[in-house]
Tab-separated table of C-alpha atoms and ligand atoms in Angstrom:
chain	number	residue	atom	x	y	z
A	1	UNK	CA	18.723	-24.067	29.154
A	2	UNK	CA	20.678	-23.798	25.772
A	3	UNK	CA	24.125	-22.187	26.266
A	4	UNK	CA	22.836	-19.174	24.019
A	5	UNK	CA	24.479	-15.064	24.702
A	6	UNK	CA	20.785	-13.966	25.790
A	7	UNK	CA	22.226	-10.652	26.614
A	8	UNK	CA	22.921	-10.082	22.900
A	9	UNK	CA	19.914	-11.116	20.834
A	10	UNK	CA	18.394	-8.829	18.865
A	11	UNK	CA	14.843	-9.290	17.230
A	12	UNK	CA	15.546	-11.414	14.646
A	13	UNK	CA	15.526	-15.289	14.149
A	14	UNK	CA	17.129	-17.780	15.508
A	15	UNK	CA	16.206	-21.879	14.971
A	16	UNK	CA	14.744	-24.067	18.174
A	17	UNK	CA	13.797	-27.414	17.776
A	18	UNK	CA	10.452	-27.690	17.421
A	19	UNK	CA	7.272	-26.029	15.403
A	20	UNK	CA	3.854	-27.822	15.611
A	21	UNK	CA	1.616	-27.504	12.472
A	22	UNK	CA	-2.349	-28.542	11.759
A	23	UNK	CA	-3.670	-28.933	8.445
A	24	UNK	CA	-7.319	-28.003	7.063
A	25	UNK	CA	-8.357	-30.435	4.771
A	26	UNK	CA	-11.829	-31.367	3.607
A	27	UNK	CA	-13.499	-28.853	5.936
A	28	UNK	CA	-11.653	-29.983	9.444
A	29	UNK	CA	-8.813	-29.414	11.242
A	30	UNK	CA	-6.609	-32.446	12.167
A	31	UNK	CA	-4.121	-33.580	14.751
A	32	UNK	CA	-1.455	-31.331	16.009
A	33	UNK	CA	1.600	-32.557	14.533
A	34	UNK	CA	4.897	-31.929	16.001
A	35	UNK	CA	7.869	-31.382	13.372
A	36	UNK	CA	11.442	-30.478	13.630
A	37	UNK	CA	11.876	-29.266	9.944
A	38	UNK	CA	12.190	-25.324	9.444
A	39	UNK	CA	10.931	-25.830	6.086
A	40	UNK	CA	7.865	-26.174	4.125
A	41	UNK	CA	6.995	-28.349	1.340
A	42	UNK	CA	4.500	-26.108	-0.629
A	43	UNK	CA	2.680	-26.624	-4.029
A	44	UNK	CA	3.506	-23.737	-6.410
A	45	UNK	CA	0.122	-22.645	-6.937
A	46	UNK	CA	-0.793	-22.790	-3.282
A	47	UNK	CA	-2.929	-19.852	-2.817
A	48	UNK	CA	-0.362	-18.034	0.642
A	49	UNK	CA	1.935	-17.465	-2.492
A	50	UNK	CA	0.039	-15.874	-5.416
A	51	UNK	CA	-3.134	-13.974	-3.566
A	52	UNK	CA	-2.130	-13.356	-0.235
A	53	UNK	CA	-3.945	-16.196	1.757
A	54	UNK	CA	-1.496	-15.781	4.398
A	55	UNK	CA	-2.090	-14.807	8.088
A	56	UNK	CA	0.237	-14.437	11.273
A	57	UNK	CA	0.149	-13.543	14.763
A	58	UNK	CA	2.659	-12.245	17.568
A	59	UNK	CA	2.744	-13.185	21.310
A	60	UNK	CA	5.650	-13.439	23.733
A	61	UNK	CA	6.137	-16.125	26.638
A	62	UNK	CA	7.558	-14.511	29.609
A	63	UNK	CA	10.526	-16.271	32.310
A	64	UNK	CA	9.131	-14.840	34.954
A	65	UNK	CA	11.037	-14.075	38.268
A	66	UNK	CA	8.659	-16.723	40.326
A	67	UNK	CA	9.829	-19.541	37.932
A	68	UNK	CA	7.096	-19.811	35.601
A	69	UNK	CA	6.197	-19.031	32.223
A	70	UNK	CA	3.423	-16.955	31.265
A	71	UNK	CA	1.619	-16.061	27.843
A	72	UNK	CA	-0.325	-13.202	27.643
A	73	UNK	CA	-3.741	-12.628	26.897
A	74	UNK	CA	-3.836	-15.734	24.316
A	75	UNK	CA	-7.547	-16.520	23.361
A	76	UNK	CA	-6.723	-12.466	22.256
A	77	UNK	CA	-4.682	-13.429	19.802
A	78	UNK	CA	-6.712	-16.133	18.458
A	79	UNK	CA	-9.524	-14.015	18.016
A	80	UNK	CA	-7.423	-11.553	16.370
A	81	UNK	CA	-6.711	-14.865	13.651
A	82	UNK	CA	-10.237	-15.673	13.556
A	83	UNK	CA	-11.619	-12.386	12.881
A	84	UNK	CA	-8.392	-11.951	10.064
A	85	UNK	CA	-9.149	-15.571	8.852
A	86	UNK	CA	-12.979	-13.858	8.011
A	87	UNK	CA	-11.541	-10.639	6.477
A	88	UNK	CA	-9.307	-12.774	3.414
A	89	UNK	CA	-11.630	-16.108	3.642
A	90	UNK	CA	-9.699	-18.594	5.206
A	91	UNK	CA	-11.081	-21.554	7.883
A	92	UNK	CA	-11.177	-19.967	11.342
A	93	UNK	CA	-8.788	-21.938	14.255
A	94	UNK	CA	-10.976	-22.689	16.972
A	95	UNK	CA	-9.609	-21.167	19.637
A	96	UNK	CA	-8.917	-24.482	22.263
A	97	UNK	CA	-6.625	-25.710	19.030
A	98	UNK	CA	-4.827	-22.533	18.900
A	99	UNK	CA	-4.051	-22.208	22.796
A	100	UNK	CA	-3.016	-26.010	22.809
A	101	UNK	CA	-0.385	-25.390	20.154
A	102	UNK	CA	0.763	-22.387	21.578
A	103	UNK	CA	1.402	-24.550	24.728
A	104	UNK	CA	2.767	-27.438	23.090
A	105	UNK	CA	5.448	-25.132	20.927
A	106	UNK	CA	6.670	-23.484	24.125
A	107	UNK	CA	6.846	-26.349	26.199
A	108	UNK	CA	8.628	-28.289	23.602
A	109	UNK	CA	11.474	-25.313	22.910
A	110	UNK	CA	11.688	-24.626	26.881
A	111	UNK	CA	15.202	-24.481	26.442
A	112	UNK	CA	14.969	-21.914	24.434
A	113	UNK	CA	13.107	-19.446	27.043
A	114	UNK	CA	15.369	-16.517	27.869
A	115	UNK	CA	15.953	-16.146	31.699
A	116	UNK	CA	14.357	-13.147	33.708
A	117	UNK	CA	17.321	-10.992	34.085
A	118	UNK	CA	17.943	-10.694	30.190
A	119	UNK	CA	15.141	-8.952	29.470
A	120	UNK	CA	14.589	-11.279	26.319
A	121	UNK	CA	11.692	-13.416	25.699
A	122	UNK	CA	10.368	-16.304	23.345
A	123	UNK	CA	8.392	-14.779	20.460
A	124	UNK	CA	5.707	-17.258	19.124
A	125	UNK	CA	4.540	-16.895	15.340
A	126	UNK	CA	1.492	-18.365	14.921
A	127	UNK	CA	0.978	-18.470	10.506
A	128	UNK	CA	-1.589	-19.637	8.431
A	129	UNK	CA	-1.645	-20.469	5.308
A	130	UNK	CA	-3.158	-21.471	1.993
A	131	UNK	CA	-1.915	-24.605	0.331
A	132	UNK	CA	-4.005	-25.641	-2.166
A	133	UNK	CA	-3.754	-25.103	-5.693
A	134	UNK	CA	-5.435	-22.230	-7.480
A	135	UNK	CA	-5.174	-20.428	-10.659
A	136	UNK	CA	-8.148	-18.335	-10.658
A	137	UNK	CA	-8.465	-15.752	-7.857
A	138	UNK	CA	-10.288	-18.038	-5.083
A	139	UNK	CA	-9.860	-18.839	-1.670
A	140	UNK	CA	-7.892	-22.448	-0.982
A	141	UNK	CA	-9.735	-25.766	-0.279
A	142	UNK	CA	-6.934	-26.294	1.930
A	143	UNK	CA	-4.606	-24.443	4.996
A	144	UNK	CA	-1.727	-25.440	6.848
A	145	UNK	CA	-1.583	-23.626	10.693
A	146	UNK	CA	1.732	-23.594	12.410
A	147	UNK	CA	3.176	-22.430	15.177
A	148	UNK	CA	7.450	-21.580	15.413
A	149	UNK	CA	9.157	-20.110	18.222
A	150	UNK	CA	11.854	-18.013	18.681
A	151	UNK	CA	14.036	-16.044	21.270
A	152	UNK	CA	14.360	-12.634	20.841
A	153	UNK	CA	15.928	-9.387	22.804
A	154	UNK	CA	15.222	-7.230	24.470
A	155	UNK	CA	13.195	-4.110	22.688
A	156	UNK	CA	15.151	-1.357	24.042
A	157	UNK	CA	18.829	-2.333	24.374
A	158	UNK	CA	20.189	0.464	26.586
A	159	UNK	CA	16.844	0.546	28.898
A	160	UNK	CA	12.994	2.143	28.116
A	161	UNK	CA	13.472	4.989	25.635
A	162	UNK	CA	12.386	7.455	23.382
A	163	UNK	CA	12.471	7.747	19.907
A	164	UNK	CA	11.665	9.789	16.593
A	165	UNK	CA	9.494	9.130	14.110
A	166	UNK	CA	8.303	10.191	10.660
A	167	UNK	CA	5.213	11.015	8.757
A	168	UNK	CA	4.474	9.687	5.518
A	169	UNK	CA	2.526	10.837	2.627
A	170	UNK	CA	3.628	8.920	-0.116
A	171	UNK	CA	3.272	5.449	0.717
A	172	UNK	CA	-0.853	3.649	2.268
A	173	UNK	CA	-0.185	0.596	4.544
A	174	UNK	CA	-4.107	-0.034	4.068
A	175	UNK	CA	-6.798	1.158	2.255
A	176	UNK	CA	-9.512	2.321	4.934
A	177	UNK	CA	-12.422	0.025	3.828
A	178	UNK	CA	-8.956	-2.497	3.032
A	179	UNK	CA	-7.051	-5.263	4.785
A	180	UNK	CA	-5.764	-2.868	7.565
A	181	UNK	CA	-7.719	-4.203	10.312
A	182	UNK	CA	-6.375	-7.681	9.662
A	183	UNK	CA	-2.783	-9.214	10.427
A	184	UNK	CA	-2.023	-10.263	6.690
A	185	UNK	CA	1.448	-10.005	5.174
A	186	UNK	CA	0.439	-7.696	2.362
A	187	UNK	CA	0.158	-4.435	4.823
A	188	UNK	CA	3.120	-5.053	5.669
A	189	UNK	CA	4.455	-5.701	2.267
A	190	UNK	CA	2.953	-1.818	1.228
A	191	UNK	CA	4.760	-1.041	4.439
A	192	UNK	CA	8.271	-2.103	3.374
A	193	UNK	CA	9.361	1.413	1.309
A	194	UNK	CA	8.400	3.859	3.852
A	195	UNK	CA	10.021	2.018	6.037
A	196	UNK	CA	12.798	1.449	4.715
A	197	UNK	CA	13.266	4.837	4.282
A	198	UNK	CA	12.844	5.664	7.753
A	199	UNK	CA	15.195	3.793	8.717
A	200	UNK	CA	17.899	5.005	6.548
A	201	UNK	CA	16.529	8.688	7.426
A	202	UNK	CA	17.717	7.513	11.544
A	203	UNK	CA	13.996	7.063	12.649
A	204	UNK	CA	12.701	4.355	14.548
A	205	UNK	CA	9.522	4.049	12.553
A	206	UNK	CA	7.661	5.373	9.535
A	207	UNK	CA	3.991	7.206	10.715
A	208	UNK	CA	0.747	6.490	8.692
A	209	UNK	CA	-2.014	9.222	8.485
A	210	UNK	CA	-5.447	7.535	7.381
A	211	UNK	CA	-4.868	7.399	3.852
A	212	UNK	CA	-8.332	9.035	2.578
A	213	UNK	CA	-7.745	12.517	3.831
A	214	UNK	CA	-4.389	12.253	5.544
A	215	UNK	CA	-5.738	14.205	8.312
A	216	UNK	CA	-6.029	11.488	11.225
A	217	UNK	CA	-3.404	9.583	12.781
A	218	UNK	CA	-3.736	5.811	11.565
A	219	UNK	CA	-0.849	3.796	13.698
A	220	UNK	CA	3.279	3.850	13.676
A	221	UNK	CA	4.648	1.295	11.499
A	222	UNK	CA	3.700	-1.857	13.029
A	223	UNK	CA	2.491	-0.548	16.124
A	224	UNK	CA	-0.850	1.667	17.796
A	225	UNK	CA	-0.521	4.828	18.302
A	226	UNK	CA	-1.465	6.656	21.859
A	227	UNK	CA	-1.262	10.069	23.228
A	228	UNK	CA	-0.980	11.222	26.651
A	229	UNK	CA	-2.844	14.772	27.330
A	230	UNK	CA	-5.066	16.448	30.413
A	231	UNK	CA	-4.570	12.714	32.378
A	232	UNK	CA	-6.765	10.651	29.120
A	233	UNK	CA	-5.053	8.315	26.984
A	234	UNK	CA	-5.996	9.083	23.508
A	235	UNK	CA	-5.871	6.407	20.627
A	236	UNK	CA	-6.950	6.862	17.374
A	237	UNK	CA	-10.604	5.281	16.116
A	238	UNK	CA	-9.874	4.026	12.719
A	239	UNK	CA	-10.731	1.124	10.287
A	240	UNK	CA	-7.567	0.526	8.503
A	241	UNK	CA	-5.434	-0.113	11.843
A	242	UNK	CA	-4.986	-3.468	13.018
A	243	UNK	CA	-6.681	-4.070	16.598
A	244	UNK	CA	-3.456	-4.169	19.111
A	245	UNK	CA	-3.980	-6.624	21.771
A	246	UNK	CA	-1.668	-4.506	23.895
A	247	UNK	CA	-3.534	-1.032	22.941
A	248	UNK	CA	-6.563	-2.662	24.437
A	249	UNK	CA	-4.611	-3.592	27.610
A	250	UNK	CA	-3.070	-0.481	28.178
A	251	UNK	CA	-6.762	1.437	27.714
A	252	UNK	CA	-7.833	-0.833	30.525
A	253	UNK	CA	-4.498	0.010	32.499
A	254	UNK	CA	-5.214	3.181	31.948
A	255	UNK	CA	-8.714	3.091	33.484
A	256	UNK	CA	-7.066	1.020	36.419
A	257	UNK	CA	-4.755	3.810	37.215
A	258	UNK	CA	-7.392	6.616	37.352
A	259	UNK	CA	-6.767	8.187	34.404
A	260	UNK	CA	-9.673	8.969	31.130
A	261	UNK	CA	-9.282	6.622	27.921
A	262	UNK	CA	-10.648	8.573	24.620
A	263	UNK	CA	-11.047	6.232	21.575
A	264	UNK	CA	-11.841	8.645	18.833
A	265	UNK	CA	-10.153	10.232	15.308
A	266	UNK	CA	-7.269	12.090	16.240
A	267	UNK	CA	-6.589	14.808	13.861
A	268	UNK	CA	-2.858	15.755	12.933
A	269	UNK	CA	-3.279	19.129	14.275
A	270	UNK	CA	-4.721	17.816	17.531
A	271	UNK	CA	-0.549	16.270	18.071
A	272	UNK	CA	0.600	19.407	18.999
A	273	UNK	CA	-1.833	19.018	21.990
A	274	UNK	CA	-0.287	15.895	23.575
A	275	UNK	CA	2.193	16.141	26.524
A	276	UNK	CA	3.414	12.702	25.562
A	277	UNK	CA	2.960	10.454	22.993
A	278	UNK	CA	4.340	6.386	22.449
A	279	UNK	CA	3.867	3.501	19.883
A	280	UNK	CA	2.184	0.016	21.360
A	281	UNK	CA	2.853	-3.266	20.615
A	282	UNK	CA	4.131	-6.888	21.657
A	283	UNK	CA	7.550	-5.937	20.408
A	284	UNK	CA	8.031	-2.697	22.979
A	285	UNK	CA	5.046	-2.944	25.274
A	286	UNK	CA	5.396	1.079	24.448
A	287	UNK	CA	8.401	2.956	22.725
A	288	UNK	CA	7.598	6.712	23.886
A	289	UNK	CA	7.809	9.160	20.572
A	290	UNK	CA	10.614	11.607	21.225
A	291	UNK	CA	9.405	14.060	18.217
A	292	UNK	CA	8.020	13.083	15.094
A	293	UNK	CA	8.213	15.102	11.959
A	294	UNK	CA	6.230	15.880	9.223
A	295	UNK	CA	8.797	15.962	6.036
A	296	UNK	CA	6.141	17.722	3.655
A	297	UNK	CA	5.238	20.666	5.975
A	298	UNK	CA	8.067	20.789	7.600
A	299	UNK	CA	6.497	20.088	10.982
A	300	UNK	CA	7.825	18.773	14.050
A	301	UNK	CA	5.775	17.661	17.053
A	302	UNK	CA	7.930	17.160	20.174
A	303	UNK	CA	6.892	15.025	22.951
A	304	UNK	CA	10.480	14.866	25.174
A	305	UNK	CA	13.305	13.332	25.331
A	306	UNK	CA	12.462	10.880	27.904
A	307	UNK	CA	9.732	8.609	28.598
A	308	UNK	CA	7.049	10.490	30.072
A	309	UNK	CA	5.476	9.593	33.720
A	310	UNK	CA	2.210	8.002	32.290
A	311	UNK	CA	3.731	5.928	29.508
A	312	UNK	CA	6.578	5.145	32.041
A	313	UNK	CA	3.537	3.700	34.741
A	314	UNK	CA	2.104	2.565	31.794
A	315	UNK	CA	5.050	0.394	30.459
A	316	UNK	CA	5.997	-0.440	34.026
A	317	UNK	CA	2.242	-1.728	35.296
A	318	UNK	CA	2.197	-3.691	31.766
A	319	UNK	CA	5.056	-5.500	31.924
A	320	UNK	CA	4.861	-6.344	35.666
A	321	UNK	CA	1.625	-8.459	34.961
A	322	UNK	CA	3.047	-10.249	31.894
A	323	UNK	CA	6.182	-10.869	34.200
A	324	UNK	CA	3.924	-11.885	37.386
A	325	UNK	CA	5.228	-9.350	39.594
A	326	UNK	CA	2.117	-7.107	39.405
A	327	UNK	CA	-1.426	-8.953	40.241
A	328	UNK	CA	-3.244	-9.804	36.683
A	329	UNK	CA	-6.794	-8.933	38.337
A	330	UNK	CA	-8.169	-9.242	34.675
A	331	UNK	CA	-6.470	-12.919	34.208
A	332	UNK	CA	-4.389	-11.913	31.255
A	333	UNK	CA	-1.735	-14.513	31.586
A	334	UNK	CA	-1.721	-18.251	31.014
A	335	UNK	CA	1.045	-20.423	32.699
A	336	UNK	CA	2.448	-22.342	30.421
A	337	UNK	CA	5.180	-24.090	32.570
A	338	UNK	CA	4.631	-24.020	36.523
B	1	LIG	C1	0.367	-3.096	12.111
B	1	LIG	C2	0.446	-3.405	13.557
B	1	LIG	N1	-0.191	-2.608	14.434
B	1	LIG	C3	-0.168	-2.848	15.757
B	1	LIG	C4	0.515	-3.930	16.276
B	1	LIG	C5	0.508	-4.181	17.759
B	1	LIG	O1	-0.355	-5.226	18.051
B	1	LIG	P1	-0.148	-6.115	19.354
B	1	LIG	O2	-0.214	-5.183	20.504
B	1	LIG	O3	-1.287	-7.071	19.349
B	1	LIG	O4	1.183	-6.747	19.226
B	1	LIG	C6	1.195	-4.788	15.417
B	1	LIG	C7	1.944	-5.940	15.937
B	1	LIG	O5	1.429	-7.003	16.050
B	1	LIG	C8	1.154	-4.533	14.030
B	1	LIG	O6	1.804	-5.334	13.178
């Protein structure tokens, strides 16, 4: 293992050795290739720089406590690129190609894998992109899929946590019939400025309300929202919020545990309602909401100052199968590394 501080990483990034990289060219795919170069050598009219051809993905491999390495839920997030590569017209990765170079980037960077006890983990970036040249607005004739790896902390530093976040009415991530649905870097380019601001206002996140009406919760930042209330998880029904791979797990954790799971427009009033409330995602697993507050009305929803004891099962039973210590009955993780 590298002599790295794991204890201190934070999520940022942080080179390994290897990235593997398929191109598209002439209407196939072609062999993996394995490089050791950070950089790319593009062609200034490539289409990932002037219109947005650009796509990425987010999954974590796990040290687990038996000695192996798990991915989770995988062929999830290769859907998630398929279904993107559709929405902004760019050649789908079959999904055997995907999981192959997912396996081949973490088994290359092994060293790299944070041990169990630090509570980090190897981030994989799966990107595609648009190479060709293009002046008029058109999709690229050709695409360039890599794969990079790197270790990252921990998400909550000081151990699971609550935090507060903020309502915004003056910036869209997505347009509802828009690219919201799809991981593509322009959201989160229209994301940048609120959240930015939320930051420097001491939140953890900036909160979108669906941007026709501003009446329904859309998702926090770069994360799904859920709400705890009357033993149902509640998560918001919307077309502008991109599909979280671990929303849809913790809806069927939900189920497992014997509580109700509600997908359905949640209306801003309806907040008031919840006896706890959390953001979702690969980062966190879940970062419980402390309060979130409404700037413009002056509102403040409070949901505690601690985790709450069905996003704290939640988080627990969650982690424990991408970590191996809980049985995956619905074979959600892949060993990558016995
Ligand atoms: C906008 C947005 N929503 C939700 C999520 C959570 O998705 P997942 O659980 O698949 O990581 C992410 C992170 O990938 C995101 O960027």
């Amino acid at each position: 293992m590298k002599n790295i501080e794991w204890s201190s990483l934070t999520f940022g990034y942080m080179a390994t050795d290897y990235n593997v990289r398929c191109y598209y060219r002439n209407g196939k795919w072609g062999e993996i290739e394995v490089s050791s170069d950070e950089y790319l050598k593009l062609h200034m009219a490539a289409t990932c720089l002037h219109y947005g051809q650009e796509a990425f993905e987010g999954l974590k491999a796990y040290r687990c406590p038996d000695g192996k390495v798990r991915v989770f839920r995988v062929e999830e997030n290769a859907a998630r690129l398929q279904n993107t590569s559709r929405g902004i017209v760019m050649p789908e990765v079959p999904t055997d190609l995907f999981v192959e170079m997912v396996k081949k980037v973490v088994r290359l960077n092994q060293e790299f894998i944070p041990p169990y006890e630090s509570g980090a983990s190897l981030y994989i970036r799966p990107l595609l992109i648009g190479t060709s040249a293009q002046v008029g607005v058109r999709p690229a004739e050709e695409y360039c899929f890599l794969i990079f790896v790197t270790p990252v902390g921990p998400y909550f530093k000081g151990g699971f946590c609550a935090n507060p976040y903020v309502i915004v009415r003056d910036v869209d991530r997505a347009a509802p019939l828009g690219t919201g649905m799809y991981k593509v870097g322009g959201n989160y380019a229209a994301s940048l400025r609120a959240n930015r601001r939320a930051h420097e206002q001491g939140y953890a996140s900036e909160f979108y309300l669906d941007a026709k009406e501003k009446k329904y919760v859309d998702e926090c930042g770069a994360a799904n929202f859920f709400g705890i209330k009357n033993n149902t998880y509640i998560t918001p029904k919307s077309s502008s919020i991109l599909p979280s791979i671990t929303n849809k797990s913790l809806m069927t954790i939900a189920e497992d545990l014997g509580i109700k799971v509600e997908r359905r427009p949640i209306s801003e009033d309806e907040l008031d309602s919840f006896e706890e409330a959390g953001a979702c995602g690969t980062a966190a697993v879940i970062s419980p909401i402390s309060h979130l507050d409404d700037m413009t009305t002056g509102k403040v929803y409070n949901f505690g100052d601690k985790p709450g004891p069905w996003s704290t099962k939640l988080y627990e039973t969650l982690r424990g199968i991408q970590y191996g210590t809980i049985e995956d009955k619905h074979g959600w993780t892949m060993v990558v590394i016995e």
